[in-house]
Amino acid sequence: MLLGVGGPGQHHTWLHPEIPGDASVDIRWYIARAQQAEAAGFDHVFIVDSQFITPDSPNHYLNRLEPLTLLSAVAVHTSHIGLVGTLTTSYNDPFNVARRLASLDVISGGRAGWNVVATGDGGTAGNYGRKEHYDYATRYGRALEHVRVVQGLWDSYEDDAFPRDKERGVFFDRSRQHVLDHVGEHFNVAGPLNLQRSPQGQPVIFQAGDSEEGRDLGASIAEAIFTHAQTIEEGQAFARDIRARAVAKGRDPENILIVPGISPILADTDEEARAKEAAIIGGKDFDRALKELGRPFGWHDFTRYDLDAPFPELGDLGDRSFRTQAEKIKKLARDNGLTLRQVVQHTIESRRSAFTGSPLTVANEIQKWFEAGAFDGVNITVTVPSEFARFTDEVLPILRERGVVRTGYDATTLRGNLGLPIPRNIHTLAKAF
């Protein structure tokens, strides 16, 4: 996950001498990091996105490139690594999303992935001519239908639709083109899409969301899920829940990968790593953290309250933003009688990493989580190149030697490297019966 000058909680990352002040808008920085990740055998690079900011947004959010434009540039400078970008179903139309992602998939030879999100930042509505943000039920109902329409459009052409036979003068077999004619609750889309399928059939569907609606959506459509877990037990519980939901929806649970984000902190010894982490935590900007606390609540201004008074009563604030995160914060404060200052401090402390220590300690911890079924892989935040290099050069060799991580790429497509099946075109599949 490439975060340039620093995402949430990374208030001073941009000051590091290895990070250009314009890293988040410098395509050369992204290409270099993607090539660094590809040399280390990573499955994909991941570009997060949102479309609403305030002056208090994380530095990277204030000034960054649009994901698919960025990834298209990276595609022509890499050959194996997957290219995963975030696109919202709340403020995009399915046809445009289907075409843009399919284009990236064809350009890259089958390496594209779509991180499906139902926008949490309520302020985004104002950027798209709406007076208010969609409620949760609408957001997730729209998201499910949106993805199904996109997948239908990706099946507009069967794999043999373009013979391109110059001797017979046959460029196109019209019997292999299919109109969608979708009429639904949120979208009416005729189709067909004007682009062939890629070598992996369709881009890989990623998803992130921890609410009930988010988990149901992931179980319905995701092939890999970005999440967060602070303990092995949390990771195991999330994986069990998602796979049980998937089974209930008639899906093969083994075709859903659980990929939490982690931020390894490495040093020569465990003691040095813990000291390094303490310095990072202690160096976080309290005032910035106080302002960032407002994001799950629709960027509510918490600076208006007494820091040492009980956490304010906020009613249903956050219901149209990041509701699950907002409810967790309110419950934490309520159950523990915390002040606003204590809640902010907790958000700072909660960024401690379970993967802190020497390279051997971190490798052991990753193996422990993996073998316990707490995840299928990890999504690593990348800012400082030398810190990332330390992980690739000192942790990965240990895991490779133990057979936990593969030694090289198994395929040229993202699906192939993730071990996911190629989706059969629904029209070709129908002819087989």
Short mmCIF file of C-alpha atoms in Angstrom, two decimals:
data_model
loop_
_atom_site.label_atom_id
_atom_site.label_comp_id
_atom_site.label_asym_id
_atom_site.label_seq_id
_atom_site.Cartn_x
_atom_site.Cartn_y
_atom_site.Cartn_z
CA MET A 1 0.00 0.00 0.00
CA LEU A 2 1.77 3.11 -1.29
CA LEU A 3 1.09 6.19 0.86
CA GLY A 4 3.63 8.71 -0.38
CA VAL A 5 3.91 11.50 2.17
CA GLY A 6 1.87 9.67 4.80
CA GLY A 7 -1.68 8.58 5.57
CA PRO A 8 -3.75 8.61 8.79
CA GLY A 9 -1.58 8.94 11.89
CA GLN A 10 1.57 9.47 9.82
CA HIS A 11 1.77 13.16 10.54
CA HIS A 12 5.53 13.63 10.16
CA THR A 13 6.33 10.95 7.59
CA TRP A 14 6.86 13.52 4.86
CA LEU A 15 9.79 15.01 6.80
CA HIS A 16 11.90 11.88 6.31
CA PRO A 17 14.90 12.62 4.06
CA GLU A 18 14.12 9.63 1.81
CA ILE A 19 10.63 10.87 0.96
CA PRO A 20 10.25 13.65 -1.62
CA GLY A 21 7.83 16.35 -0.52
CA ASP A 22 5.80 15.64 -3.65
CA ALA A 23 5.96 11.83 -3.41
CA SER A 24 2.16 11.47 -3.52
CA VAL A 25 1.99 13.13 -6.95
CA ASP A 26 5.32 11.96 -8.39
CA ILE A 27 4.71 9.02 -10.73
CA ARG A 28 8.42 8.20 -10.65
CA TRP A 29 8.12 7.53 -6.90
CA TYR A 30 5.25 5.10 -7.46
CA ILE A 31 7.02 3.33 -10.31
CA ALA A 32 10.17 2.92 -8.20
CA ARG A 33 8.21 1.52 -5.26
CA ALA A 34 6.25 -0.85 -7.51
CA GLN A 35 9.47 -2.09 -9.07
CA GLN A 36 10.94 -2.53 -5.59
CA ALA A 37 7.88 -4.59 -4.58
CA GLU A 38 8.00 -6.61 -7.81
CA ALA A 39 11.68 -7.43 -7.31
CA ALA A 40 10.67 -8.81 -3.89
CA GLY A 41 7.88 -10.94 -5.40
CA PHE A 42 4.87 -9.11 -3.95
CA ASP A 43 1.48 -9.99 -5.42
CA HIS A 44 0.28 -6.44 -5.93
CA VAL A 45 0.57 -2.76 -5.17
CA PHE A 46 -2.55 -1.14 -3.73
CA ILE A 47 -3.67 2.47 -4.17
CA VAL A 48 -6.21 3.79 -1.65
CA ASP A 49 -8.49 6.70 -2.55
CA SER A 50 -11.23 9.05 -1.39
CA GLN A 51 -12.86 12.04 -3.02
CA PHE A 52 -13.47 14.43 -0.15
CA ILE A 53 -10.92 16.31 1.93
CA THR A 54 -10.70 18.96 4.60
CA PRO A 55 -7.61 20.95 5.63
CA ASP A 56 -7.17 18.38 8.42
CA SER A 57 -7.05 15.34 6.12
CA PRO A 58 -3.84 13.25 6.16
CA ASN A 59 -1.04 14.73 4.07
CA HIS A 60 -1.24 12.04 1.40
CA TYR A 61 -4.98 12.62 1.01
CA LEU A 62 -4.56 16.34 0.38
CA ASN A 63 -2.68 15.98 -2.89
CA ARG A 64 -2.56 12.60 -4.68
CA LEU A 65 -3.04 10.99 -8.06
CA GLU A 66 -6.20 9.23 -9.21
CA PRO A 67 -5.68 5.44 -8.85
CA LEU A 68 -6.30 4.08 -12.34
CA THR A 69 -4.39 6.83 -14.10
CA LEU A 70 -1.48 6.15 -11.74
CA LEU A 71 -1.66 2.37 -12.14
CA SER A 72 -1.82 2.56 -15.93
CA ALA A 73 1.51 4.36 -15.85
CA VAL A 74 2.95 1.78 -13.44
CA ALA A 75 1.66 -1.05 -15.66
CA VAL A 76 4.06 -0.25 -18.50
CA HIS A 77 7.06 -0.20 -16.15
CA THR A 78 6.33 -3.59 -14.50
CA SER A 79 5.59 -7.09 -15.76
CA HIS A 80 4.27 -9.34 -12.98
CA ILE A 81 3.01 -7.37 -10.02
CA GLY A 82 -0.74 -6.82 -9.64
CA LEU A 83 -2.24 -3.33 -9.79
CA VAL A 84 -5.12 -2.74 -7.38
CA GLY A 85 -6.99 0.55 -7.23
CA THR A 86 -9.87 1.88 -5.13
CA LEU A 87 -13.03 3.00 -6.93
CA THR A 88 -16.23 3.86 -5.11
CA THR A 89 -19.58 2.41 -6.11
CA SER A 90 -21.33 5.36 -4.47
CA TYR A 91 -20.17 8.05 -6.88
CA ASN A 92 -19.35 6.21 -10.09
CA ASP A 93 -21.49 4.58 -12.76
CA PRO A 94 -20.93 0.89 -13.56
CA PHE A 95 -20.23 1.32 -17.26
CA ASN A 96 -17.42 3.81 -16.67
CA VAL A 97 -15.91 1.68 -13.89
CA ALA A 98 -16.12 -1.47 -16.01
CA ARG A 99 -14.41 0.21 -18.95
CA ARG A 100 -11.62 1.87 -16.96
CA LEU A 101 -10.75 -1.27 -14.99
CA ALA A 102 -10.95 -3.51 -18.04
CA SER A 103 -8.62 -1.11 -19.84
CA LEU A 104 -6.08 -1.36 -17.02
CA ASP A 105 -6.48 -5.15 -17.12
CA VAL A 106 -5.78 -5.31 -20.86
CA ILE A 107 -2.93 -2.79 -20.70
CA SER A 108 -1.24 -4.83 -17.93
CA GLY A 109 -1.88 -8.25 -19.44
CA GLY A 110 -4.27 -9.36 -16.70
CA ARG A 111 -2.91 -7.73 -13.54
CA ALA A 112 -5.74 -5.39 -12.49
CA GLY A 113 -7.71 -5.48 -9.27
CA TRP A 114 -10.63 -3.38 -8.00
CA ASN A 115 -10.91 -2.42 -4.34
CA VAL A 116 -14.67 -1.93 -4.02
CA VAL A 117 -15.73 0.70 -1.49
CA ALA A 118 -19.05 2.22 -0.53
CA THR A 119 -17.89 5.76 0.27
CA GLY A 120 -17.74 6.61 3.97
CA ASP A 121 -16.85 10.30 3.71
CA GLY A 122 -20.26 11.94 3.72
CA GLY A 123 -18.87 15.19 2.37
CA THR A 124 -18.31 13.47 -0.98
CA ALA A 125 -22.00 13.99 -1.72
CA GLY A 126 -21.41 17.71 -2.16
CA ASN A 127 -18.82 17.04 -4.85
CA TYR A 128 -21.37 15.11 -6.90
CA GLY A 129 -24.39 17.39 -6.67
CA ARG A 130 -26.15 15.62 -3.79
CA LYS A 131 -27.45 17.40 -0.72
CA GLU A 132 -26.73 14.44 1.55
CA HIS A 133 -24.81 11.19 1.51
CA TYR A 134 -26.50 7.85 0.92
CA ASP A 135 -27.61 5.99 4.03
CA TYR A 136 -25.99 2.63 4.84
CA ALA A 137 -28.69 0.45 3.30
CA THR A 138 -28.61 2.41 0.05
CA ARG A 139 -24.82 2.52 -0.09
CA TYR A 140 -24.44 -1.22 0.24
CA GLY A 141 -27.44 -2.12 -1.88
CA ARG A 142 -26.05 0.12 -4.58
CA ALA A 143 -22.57 -1.41 -4.13
CA LEU A 144 -23.78 -4.98 -4.64
CA GLU A 145 -25.81 -4.12 -7.72
CA HIS A 146 -22.97 -1.96 -9.07
CA VAL A 147 -20.46 -4.83 -8.88
CA ARG A 148 -22.88 -7.30 -10.48
CA VAL A 149 -23.48 -4.91 -13.36
CA VAL A 150 -19.75 -4.36 -13.85
CA GLN A 151 -19.13 -8.11 -13.86
CA GLY A 152 -21.92 -8.54 -16.41
CA LEU A 153 -20.36 -5.90 -18.63
CA TRP A 154 -16.98 -7.65 -18.37
CA ASP A 155 -18.70 -10.65 -19.96
CA SER A 156 -19.90 -8.65 -22.97
CA TYR A 157 -17.49 -10.55 -25.23
CA GLU A 158 -16.69 -14.24 -25.15
CA ASP A 159 -12.99 -15.05 -25.38
CA ASP A 160 -13.18 -15.99 -29.08
CA ALA A 161 -15.24 -12.97 -30.19
CA PHE A 162 -12.42 -11.53 -32.30
CA PRO A 163 -10.99 -14.11 -34.77
CA ARG A 164 -9.09 -11.32 -36.59
CA ASP A 165 -8.74 -13.75 -39.53
CA LYS A 166 -7.27 -11.71 -42.36
CA GLU A 167 -7.40 -14.58 -44.85
CA ARG A 168 -11.17 -14.97 -44.44
CA GLY A 169 -11.71 -11.26 -43.80
CA VAL A 170 -13.39 -11.98 -40.45
CA PHE A 171 -12.52 -9.55 -37.70
CA PHE A 172 -15.47 -10.10 -35.36
CA ASP A 173 -17.95 -12.88 -34.58
CA ARG A 174 -21.14 -11.04 -33.69
CA SER A 175 -22.63 -14.16 -32.07
CA ARG A 176 -19.99 -13.81 -29.34
CA GLN A 177 -21.10 -10.28 -28.33
CA HIS A 178 -23.79 -9.98 -25.64
CA VAL A 179 -25.97 -7.06 -24.56
CA LEU A 180 -26.54 -6.75 -20.80
CA ASP A 181 -29.88 -4.90 -20.70
CA HIS A 182 -29.76 -4.58 -16.91
CA VAL A 183 -32.73 -2.93 -15.23
CA GLY A 184 -32.37 -2.74 -11.45
CA GLU A 185 -33.13 -0.74 -8.33
CA HIS A 186 -30.18 1.62 -8.70
CA PHE A 187 -28.95 1.23 -12.29
CA ASN A 188 -30.26 0.72 -15.82
CA VAL A 189 -27.39 -0.29 -18.11
CA ALA A 190 -27.77 -1.54 -21.67
CA GLY A 191 -24.23 -2.52 -22.69
CA PRO A 192 -22.32 -4.16 -24.23
CA LEU A 193 -18.89 -3.02 -23.08
CA ASN A 194 -16.60 -2.13 -25.95
CA LEU A 195 -13.52 -4.05 -24.76
CA GLN A 196 -12.39 -7.67 -24.81
CA ARG A 197 -11.59 -9.74 -21.73
CA SER A 198 -8.02 -9.91 -20.44
CA PRO A 199 -5.89 -13.06 -19.91
CA GLN A 200 -7.28 -13.33 -16.36
CA GLY A 201 -10.89 -13.01 -17.52
CA GLN A 202 -11.87 -10.22 -15.14
CA PRO A 203 -10.05 -7.96 -12.68
CA VAL A 204 -9.80 -9.40 -9.17
CA ILE A 205 -12.41 -8.02 -6.77
CA PHE A 206 -11.02 -6.70 -3.48
CA GLN A 207 -13.16 -5.18 -0.74
CA ALA A 208 -12.82 -3.57 2.68
CA GLY A 209 -15.55 -3.02 5.26
CA ASP A 210 -16.20 -4.25 8.80
CA SER A 211 -19.87 -3.35 9.33
CA GLU A 212 -22.53 -6.04 9.01
CA GLU A 213 -23.36 -4.64 5.59
CA GLY A 214 -19.67 -4.50 4.68
CA ARG A 215 -19.05 -8.10 5.71
CA ASP A 216 -22.09 -9.29 3.78
CA LEU A 217 -20.91 -7.42 0.70
CA GLY A 218 -17.43 -8.93 1.02
CA ALA A 219 -18.86 -12.42 1.41
CA SER A 220 -21.00 -11.84 -1.70
CA ILE A 221 -18.50 -10.39 -4.15
CA ALA A 222 -14.92 -10.24 -2.81
CA GLU A 223 -12.08 -12.49 -3.84
CA ALA A 224 -9.73 -10.80 -1.36
CA ILE A 225 -10.61 -8.66 1.65
CA PHE A 226 -8.52 -5.88 3.15
CA THR A 227 -9.05 -5.74 6.89
CA HIS A 228 -7.35 -5.01 10.20
CA ALA A 229 -6.83 -7.22 13.24
CA GLN A 230 -4.86 -6.42 16.38
CA THR A 231 -4.64 -10.02 17.58
CA ILE A 232 -4.55 -13.52 16.10
CA GLU A 233 -7.92 -14.21 17.69
CA GLU A 234 -9.48 -11.20 15.97
CA GLY A 235 -8.04 -12.31 12.64
CA GLN A 236 -9.30 -15.86 13.08
CA ALA A 237 -12.78 -14.67 14.04
CA PHE A 238 -13.00 -12.36 11.03
CA ALA A 239 -11.88 -15.10 8.63
CA ARG A 240 -14.37 -17.60 10.10
CA ASP A 241 -17.21 -15.09 9.88
CA ILE A 242 -16.52 -14.08 6.28
CA ARG A 243 -16.15 -17.65 5.08
CA ALA A 244 -19.32 -18.76 6.89
CA ARG A 245 -21.23 -15.94 5.22
CA ALA A 246 -19.74 -16.91 1.86
CA VAL A 247 -20.87 -20.53 2.27
CA ALA A 248 -24.39 -19.30 3.10
CA LYS A 249 -24.34 -17.41 -0.20
CA GLY A 250 -23.30 -20.51 -2.14
CA ARG A 251 -19.68 -19.50 -2.65
CA ASP A 252 -16.49 -21.51 -2.23
CA PRO A 253 -14.96 -20.06 0.97
CA GLU A 254 -11.47 -20.97 -0.19
CA ASN A 255 -11.77 -18.45 -3.01
CA ILE A 256 -11.77 -15.53 -0.55
CA LEU A 257 -8.38 -14.35 0.72
CA ILE A 258 -8.09 -12.43 4.00
CA VAL A 259 -5.38 -9.76 3.76
CA PRO A 260 -5.01 -7.42 6.76
CA GLY A 261 -2.85 -4.34 6.68
CA ILE A 262 0.26 -4.36 8.85
CA SER A 263 3.04 -1.88 9.59
CA PRO A 264 6.19 -3.82 10.56
CA ILE A 265 8.72 -2.00 12.74
CA LEU A 266 12.16 -3.53 12.35
CA ALA A 267 15.49 -3.10 14.12
CA ASP A 268 18.51 -5.26 14.88
CA THR A 269 17.02 -6.40 18.20
CA ASP A 270 13.55 -6.61 19.71
CA GLU A 271 14.50 -4.01 22.31
CA GLU A 272 15.66 -1.55 19.66
CA ALA A 273 12.48 -2.11 17.67
CA ARG A 274 10.28 -1.45 20.70
CA ALA A 275 12.22 1.72 21.41
CA LYS A 276 11.77 2.73 17.77
CA GLU A 277 8.03 2.13 18.04
CA ALA A 278 7.84 4.15 21.26
CA ALA A 279 9.58 7.04 19.53
CA ILE A 280 7.13 6.84 16.61
CA ILE A 281 4.10 6.76 18.91
CA GLY A 282 5.49 9.54 21.10
CA GLY A 283 6.22 11.70 18.11
CA LYS A 284 2.65 11.70 16.80
CA ASP A 285 0.93 15.07 16.66
CA PHE A 286 -1.88 15.14 19.26
CA ASP A 287 -3.64 18.10 17.63
CA ARG A 288 -3.65 16.38 14.25
CA ALA A 289 -4.92 13.17 15.86
CA LEU A 290 -7.71 15.15 17.54
CA LYS A 291 -8.80 16.55 14.20
CA GLU A 292 -8.49 13.20 12.40
CA LEU A 293 -10.77 11.70 15.07
CA GLY A 294 -13.56 13.64 13.39
CA ARG A 295 -13.39 11.71 10.12
CA PRO A 296 -15.57 8.73 11.12
CA PHE A 297 -18.14 11.27 12.34
CA GLY A 298 -18.31 13.21 9.06
CA TRP A 299 -15.30 15.35 10.04
CA HIS A 300 -17.01 16.54 13.21
CA ASP A 301 -14.97 19.26 14.96
CA PHE A 302 -13.76 17.83 18.28
CA THR A 303 -11.61 20.86 19.06
CA ARG A 304 -14.72 22.60 20.42
CA TYR A 305 -14.88 20.30 23.47
CA ASP A 306 -13.06 20.23 26.80
CA LEU A 307 -10.36 17.60 26.40
CA ASP A 308 -10.60 16.49 30.02
CA ALA A 309 -14.38 16.28 30.19
CA PRO A 310 -16.17 12.98 29.48
CA PHE A 311 -16.29 12.05 25.80
CA PRO A 312 -19.17 14.08 24.29
CA GLU A 313 -22.59 12.60 23.62
CA LEU A 314 -22.87 12.49 19.84
CA GLY A 315 -26.19 10.78 19.28
CA ASP A 316 -26.36 9.24 15.81
CA LEU A 317 -23.49 11.32 14.47
CA GLY A 318 -21.48 9.15 12.09
CA ASP A 319 -24.43 7.08 10.85
CA ARG A 320 -23.93 8.35 7.30
CA SER A 321 -20.14 8.28 7.44
CA PHE A 322 -17.89 5.50 8.80
CA ARG A 323 -20.61 4.19 11.08
CA THR A 324 -18.88 1.06 12.38
CA GLN A 325 -15.72 2.96 13.31
CA ALA A 326 -17.75 5.77 14.89
CA GLU A 327 -19.78 3.30 16.97
CA LYS A 328 -16.61 1.55 18.17
CA ILE A 329 -15.18 4.87 19.36
CA LYS A 330 -18.39 5.83 21.17
CA LYS A 331 -18.62 2.38 22.80
CA LEU A 332 -14.97 2.50 23.88
CA ALA A 333 -15.52 5.86 25.57
CA ARG A 334 -18.83 4.85 27.13
CA ASP A 335 -17.71 1.46 28.46
CA ASN A 336 -14.49 2.81 29.96
CA GLY A 337 -15.61 6.26 31.07
CA LEU A 338 -12.93 7.93 28.95
CA THR A 339 -12.38 11.63 28.43
CA LEU A 340 -11.90 13.05 24.96
CA ARG A 341 -8.16 13.34 25.62
CA GLN A 342 -8.02 9.67 26.59
CA VAL A 343 -9.90 8.63 23.46
CA VAL A 344 -7.48 10.55 21.25
CA GLN A 345 -4.54 9.04 23.09
CA HIS A 346 -6.07 5.60 22.62
CA THR A 347 -6.31 6.14 18.86
CA ILE A 348 -2.62 7.05 18.84
CA GLU A 349 -1.63 4.04 20.98
CA SER A 350 -3.81 1.67 18.94
CA ARG A 351 -1.45 2.09 16.02
CA ARG A 352 1.11 -0.08 17.78
CA SER A 353 2.17 -2.93 15.54
CA ALA A 354 1.99 -6.61 16.45
CA PHE A 355 4.90 -7.03 14.03
CA THR A 356 7.62 -5.16 15.92
CA GLY A 357 11.05 -6.64 16.54
CA SER A 358 14.10 -8.08 14.87
CA PRO A 359 13.68 -9.59 11.37
CA LEU A 360 13.52 -13.06 12.94
CA THR A 361 10.86 -11.99 15.46
CA VAL A 362 8.71 -10.38 12.77
CA ALA A 363 9.07 -13.41 10.48
CA ASN A 364 8.09 -15.71 13.35
CA GLU A 365 5.02 -13.58 14.09
CA ILE A 366 3.89 -13.54 10.46
CA GLN A 367 4.28 -17.31 10.24
CA LYS A 368 2.40 -17.73 13.51
CA TRP A 369 -0.58 -15.70 12.29
CA PHE A 370 -0.58 -17.40 8.90
CA GLU A 371 -0.47 -20.94 10.28
CA ALA A 372 -3.19 -20.05 12.81
CA GLY A 373 -5.51 -19.05 9.96
CA ALA A 374 -5.60 -15.39 10.98
CA PHE A 375 -4.73 -14.28 7.44
CA ASP A 376 -3.77 -15.50 3.98
CA GLY A 377 -1.34 -12.67 3.32
CA VAL A 378 -0.38 -9.21 4.52
CA ASN A 379 -0.82 -5.74 3.07
CA ILE A 380 2.22 -3.67 4.05
CA THR A 381 2.16 0.11 4.29
CA VAL A 382 5.06 1.57 2.29
CA THR A 383 6.44 5.07 2.80
CA VAL A 384 10.19 5.11 3.57
CA PRO A 385 11.94 2.97 0.91
CA SER A 386 14.78 1.79 3.19
CA GLU A 387 12.27 0.54 5.80
CA PHE A 388 10.46 -1.43 3.11
CA ALA A 389 13.81 -2.76 1.85
CA ARG A 390 14.63 -4.00 5.31
CA PHE A 391 11.44 -6.08 5.27
CA THR A 392 12.07 -7.45 1.77
CA ASP A 393 15.77 -8.15 2.36
CA GLU A 394 15.70 -9.47 5.93
CA VAL A 395 12.22 -10.84 6.72
CA LEU A 396 11.10 -12.35 3.42
CA PRO A 397 14.19 -14.59 3.02
CA ILE A 398 13.39 -16.24 6.36
CA LEU A 399 9.79 -16.87 5.30
CA ARG A 400 10.89 -18.18 1.91
CA GLU A 401 13.35 -20.57 3.47
CA ARG A 402 10.51 -21.94 5.62
CA GLY A 403 8.16 -22.29 2.65
CA VAL A 404 5.71 -19.71 3.99
CA VAL A 405 6.25 -17.34 1.04
CA ARG A 406 6.82 -18.48 -2.55
CA THR A 407 10.24 -18.04 -4.14
CA GLY A 408 9.03 -16.40 -7.37
CA TYR A 409 6.00 -15.55 -9.44
CA ASP A 410 3.82 -18.48 -10.43
CA ALA A 411 2.02 -16.63 -13.22
CA THR A 412 1.87 -13.43 -15.23
CA THR A 413 -1.66 -12.53 -14.05
CA LEU A 414 -2.82 -11.34 -10.64
CA ARG A 415 -5.31 -14.20 -10.40
CA GLY A 416 -2.62 -16.71 -11.18
CA ASN A 417 -0.32 -15.40 -8.46
CA LEU A 418 -3.14 -15.27 -5.90
CA GLY A 419 -4.25 -18.81 -6.77
CA LEU A 420 -7.73 -17.64 -7.78
CA PRO A 421 -9.71 -19.22 -10.63
CA ILE A 422 -10.43 -17.41 -13.89
CA PRO A 423 -14.17 -16.58 -14.00
CA ARG A 424 -15.88 -18.41 -16.84
CA ASN A 425 -17.75 -16.10 -19.16
CA ILE A 426 -21.42 -16.56 -18.25
CA HIS A 427 -22.42 -16.88 -21.92
CA THR A 428 -19.75 -19.49 -22.72
CA LEU A 429 -20.70 -21.34 -19.52
CA ALA A 430 -24.36 -21.37 -20.54
CA LYS A 431 -23.51 -23.03 -23.85
CA ALA A 432 -21.80 -25.87 -22.01
CA PHE A 433 -25.09 -27.11 -20.56
#
